[in-house]
């Protein structure tokens, strides 16, 4: 099978409204575990929408909603603990929400989305650094698709999640890999 010829410069990508292709998306989190390693988990249920303006990146925006009950660490007992009141408290805070306030072009393939993350009922500023992999018509779905990877980090204690700091790291690294389909 052939690969599509991706447009990789931001100005070459079609503007418009995009919706997350949930079948081709991953949201990972990483945290230091006692200095030995990075503990890695993921959230399996989330959605996002992107308004992309290739000519004026500052007019672009991104919103995402994460189902915190979808936490997956490949250990059912620990997942139940993470959903509990000492960690994610999903009974009271079943979702986390990100919304941009602004966007700026870093270079021809990278954008910084500056916004706010609401997690555990606390809203704090956050920067999401996006690398646009490219866009083209998807050979399988026949839909115009934009792909990117992104990184951000939060200080969990700022959201009231300070259990076991500093043994378990205070900084949480977020990593996103996603495809968006143009509407």
Tab-separated table of C-alpha atoms in Angstrom:
chain	number	residue	atom	x	y	z
A	1	UNK	CA	0.000	0.000	0.000
A	2	UNK	CA	1.190	3.494	-0.789
A	3	UNK	CA	1.624	6.246	1.759
A	4	UNK	CA	-0.057	9.601	1.156
A	5	UNK	CA	2.164	12.524	0.177
A	6	UNK	CA	1.903	14.668	3.290
A	7	UNK	CA	1.914	18.443	3.224
A	8	UNK	CA	4.239	19.211	6.102
A	9	UNK	CA	4.587	22.991	6.117
A	10	UNK	CA	1.874	24.687	8.178
A	11	UNK	CA	0.963	27.082	5.357
A	12	UNK	CA	0.318	24.123	3.001
A	13	UNK	CA	-2.297	22.480	5.243
A	14	UNK	CA	-5.998	23.084	4.622
A	15	UNK	CA	-7.654	25.243	7.219
A	16	UNK	CA	-10.987	24.399	8.772
A	17	UNK	CA	-12.634	22.487	11.547
A	18	UNK	CA	-11.208	19.093	12.451
A	19	UNK	CA	-12.485	16.336	14.738
A	20	UNK	CA	-10.319	13.782	16.506
A	21	UNK	CA	-10.111	10.346	14.887
A	22	UNK	CA	-10.403	8.399	18.152
A	23	UNK	CA	-9.165	5.199	16.500
A	24	UNK	CA	-5.835	6.891	15.774
A	25	UNK	CA	-5.092	8.781	18.965
A	26	UNK	CA	-3.173	8.161	22.180
A	27	UNK	CA	-2.942	10.194	25.391
A	28	UNK	CA	-0.078	9.101	27.634
A	29	UNK	CA	1.152	10.347	30.998
A	30	UNK	CA	4.579	9.779	32.539
A	31	UNK	CA	5.765	10.336	36.087
A	32	UNK	CA	9.018	9.621	37.919
A	33	UNK	CA	8.752	6.482	40.065
A	34	UNK	CA	11.170	6.664	43.017
A	35	UNK	CA	13.951	7.712	40.654
A	36	UNK	CA	14.077	4.211	39.151
A	37	UNK	CA	11.977	4.768	36.054
A	38	UNK	CA	9.153	6.651	34.425
A	39	UNK	CA	5.774	5.139	35.221
A	40	UNK	CA	3.648	5.342	32.072
A	41	UNK	CA	-0.113	5.224	31.804
A	42	UNK	CA	-2.737	6.272	29.326
A	43	UNK	CA	-6.303	7.428	29.031
A	44	UNK	CA	-8.360	5.419	26.563
A	45	UNK	CA	-11.388	7.708	26.204
A	46	UNK	CA	-10.999	11.319	25.136
A	47	UNK	CA	-12.216	13.639	22.431
A	48	UNK	CA	-10.874	16.798	20.841
A	49	UNK	CA	-11.710	19.353	18.207
A	50	UNK	CA	-9.316	21.577	16.315
A	51	UNK	CA	-9.972	24.782	14.407
A	52	UNK	CA	-6.935	25.208	12.188
A	53	UNK	CA	-6.045	28.384	10.313
A	54	UNK	CA	-2.859	27.761	8.351
A	55	UNK	CA	-2.588	31.372	7.191
A	56	UNK	CA	-3.060	32.871	10.664
A	57	UNK	CA	-2.041	30.295	13.264
A	58	UNK	CA	-3.063	32.677	16.055
A	59	UNK	CA	-6.700	32.102	14.966
A	60	UNK	CA	-6.370	28.349	15.571
A	61	UNK	CA	-7.821	26.694	18.658
A	62	UNK	CA	-7.987	23.313	20.314
A	63	UNK	CA	-10.346	21.812	22.891
A	64	UNK	CA	-10.089	18.405	24.525
A	65	UNK	CA	-12.137	16.450	27.051
A	66	UNK	CA	-10.635	13.443	28.856
A	67	UNK	CA	-12.670	10.731	30.564
A	68	UNK	CA	-10.594	10.237	33.718
A	69	UNK	CA	-12.324	6.914	34.431
A	70	UNK	CA	-10.601	5.504	31.327
A	71	UNK	CA	-7.182	5.469	33.024
A	72	UNK	CA	-5.195	2.428	31.913
A	73	UNK	CA	-1.958	1.320	33.610
A	74	UNK	CA	-2.184	-2.373	32.743
A	75	UNK	CA	-3.037	-3.221	36.361
A	76	UNK	CA	-6.745	-3.330	37.304
A	77	UNK	CA	-6.148	-3.049	41.063
A	78	UNK	CA	-3.972	0.054	40.661
A	79	UNK	CA	-6.436	1.544	38.141
A	80	UNK	CA	-9.182	1.272	40.789
A	81	UNK	CA	-6.862	3.027	43.282
A	82	UNK	CA	-6.090	5.793	40.761
A	83	UNK	CA	-9.826	6.386	40.237
A	84	UNK	CA	-10.297	6.684	44.021
A	85	UNK	CA	-10.489	9.783	46.188
A	86	UNK	CA	-6.742	9.896	46.983
A	87	UNK	CA	-5.736	10.206	43.323
A	88	UNK	CA	-8.051	11.184	40.442
A	89	UNK	CA	-11.277	11.140	42.504
A	90	UNK	CA	-13.268	10.249	39.395
A	91	UNK	CA	-16.511	10.075	41.354
A	92	UNK	CA	-16.337	13.844	41.893
A	93	UNK	CA	-14.146	14.785	38.900
A	94	UNK	CA	-14.876	12.362	36.058
A	95	UNK	CA	-13.396	14.617	33.364
A	96	UNK	CA	-10.427	16.850	32.668
A	97	UNK	CA	-10.792	19.666	30.144
A	98	UNK	CA	-8.306	21.641	28.053
A	99	UNK	CA	-9.150	24.762	26.064
A	100	UNK	CA	-6.793	27.121	24.292
A	101	UNK	CA	-6.654	30.848	24.866
A	102	UNK	CA	-4.147	31.497	22.086
A	103	UNK	CA	-1.872	29.862	19.552
A	104	UNK	CA	1.443	30.884	18.094
A	105	UNK	CA	3.660	29.539	15.356
A	106	UNK	CA	7.072	28.410	16.595
A	107	UNK	CA	8.356	27.476	13.145
A	108	UNK	CA	7.092	25.817	9.940
A	109	UNK	CA	6.057	22.574	11.678
A	110	UNK	CA	5.488	23.548	15.318
A	111	UNK	CA	2.789	25.423	17.217
A	112	UNK	CA	2.362	26.360	20.865
A	113	UNK	CA	-1.223	26.241	22.098
A	114	UNK	CA	-1.522	28.262	25.292
A	115	UNK	CA	-4.592	27.448	27.318
A	116	UNK	CA	-6.054	26.195	30.532
A	117	UNK	CA	-6.363	22.706	31.950
A	118	UNK	CA	-9.137	21.955	34.406
A	119	UNK	CA	-8.225	18.874	36.446
A	120	UNK	CA	-9.596	17.857	39.859
A	121	UNK	CA	-11.701	21.025	39.854
A	122	UNK	CA	-8.652	23.300	39.552
A	123	UNK	CA	-7.928	25.368	36.451
A	124	UNK	CA	-4.330	26.311	35.654
A	125	UNK	CA	-2.497	27.654	32.597
A	126	UNK	CA	-0.678	25.142	30.423
A	127	UNK	CA	1.268	25.213	27.159
A	128	UNK	CA	0.860	22.415	24.657
A	129	UNK	CA	3.719	22.115	22.185
A	130	UNK	CA	2.476	20.598	18.933
A	131	UNK	CA	4.573	19.151	16.133
A	132	UNK	CA	2.480	18.874	12.970
A	133	UNK	CA	3.463	15.676	11.172
A	134	UNK	CA	1.547	16.658	8.062
A	135	UNK	CA	-1.798	16.437	6.318
A	136	UNK	CA	-3.234	14.772	3.228
A	137	UNK	CA	-6.187	12.761	2.023
A	138	UNK	CA	-6.174	9.511	3.983
A	139	UNK	CA	-5.978	6.618	1.516
A	140	UNK	CA	-8.192	4.431	3.705
A	141	UNK	CA	-10.896	6.829	4.884
A	142	UNK	CA	-10.648	9.222	1.925
A	143	UNK	CA	-10.924	12.072	4.445
A	144	UNK	CA	-8.480	14.947	4.661
A	145	UNK	CA	-6.452	14.136	7.774
A	146	UNK	CA	-4.005	16.174	9.845
A	147	UNK	CA	-1.620	14.340	12.164
A	148	UNK	CA	0.367	15.685	15.082
A	149	UNK	CA	2.247	14.794	18.201
A	150	UNK	CA	2.237	17.052	21.257
A	151	UNK	CA	3.843	17.429	24.660
A	152	UNK	CA	3.021	19.314	27.822
A	153	UNK	CA	3.747	19.003	31.508
A	154	UNK	CA	1.914	19.857	34.688
A	155	UNK	CA	2.886	20.051	38.334
A	156	UNK	CA	0.378	17.716	39.954
A	157	UNK	CA	0.606	19.301	43.406
A	158	UNK	CA	-0.743	22.554	41.903
A	159	UNK	CA	-3.978	20.640	41.275
A	160	UNK	CA	-4.078	19.292	44.827
A	161	UNK	CA	-2.647	15.922	43.818
A	162	UNK	CA	0.362	15.865	46.130
A	163	UNK	CA	0.230	12.323	47.503
A	164	UNK	CA	3.736	10.802	47.845
A	165	UNK	CA	5.601	13.842	46.470
A	166	UNK	CA	8.618	13.781	46.126
A	167	UNK	CA	8.927	9.962	46.087
A	168	UNK	CA	6.540	9.913	43.156
A	169	UNK	CA	7.395	12.829	40.870
A	170	UNK	CA	5.500	16.080	41.045
A	171	UNK	CA	5.902	16.769	37.327
A	172	UNK	CA	3.583	14.832	35.029
A	173	UNK	CA	4.605	14.668	31.380
A	174	UNK	CA	1.759	14.459	28.876
A	175	UNK	CA	2.280	13.025	25.412
A	176	UNK	CA	-0.362	13.031	22.675
A	177	UNK	CA	-0.349	11.396	19.260
A	178	UNK	CA	-3.402	12.152	17.149
A	179	UNK	CA	-5.027	12.275	13.756
A	180	UNK	CA	-7.768	14.784	13.058
A	181	UNK	CA	-10.239	14.564	10.186
A	182	UNK	CA	-11.422	17.710	8.457
A	183	UNK	CA	-15.152	18.298	8.637
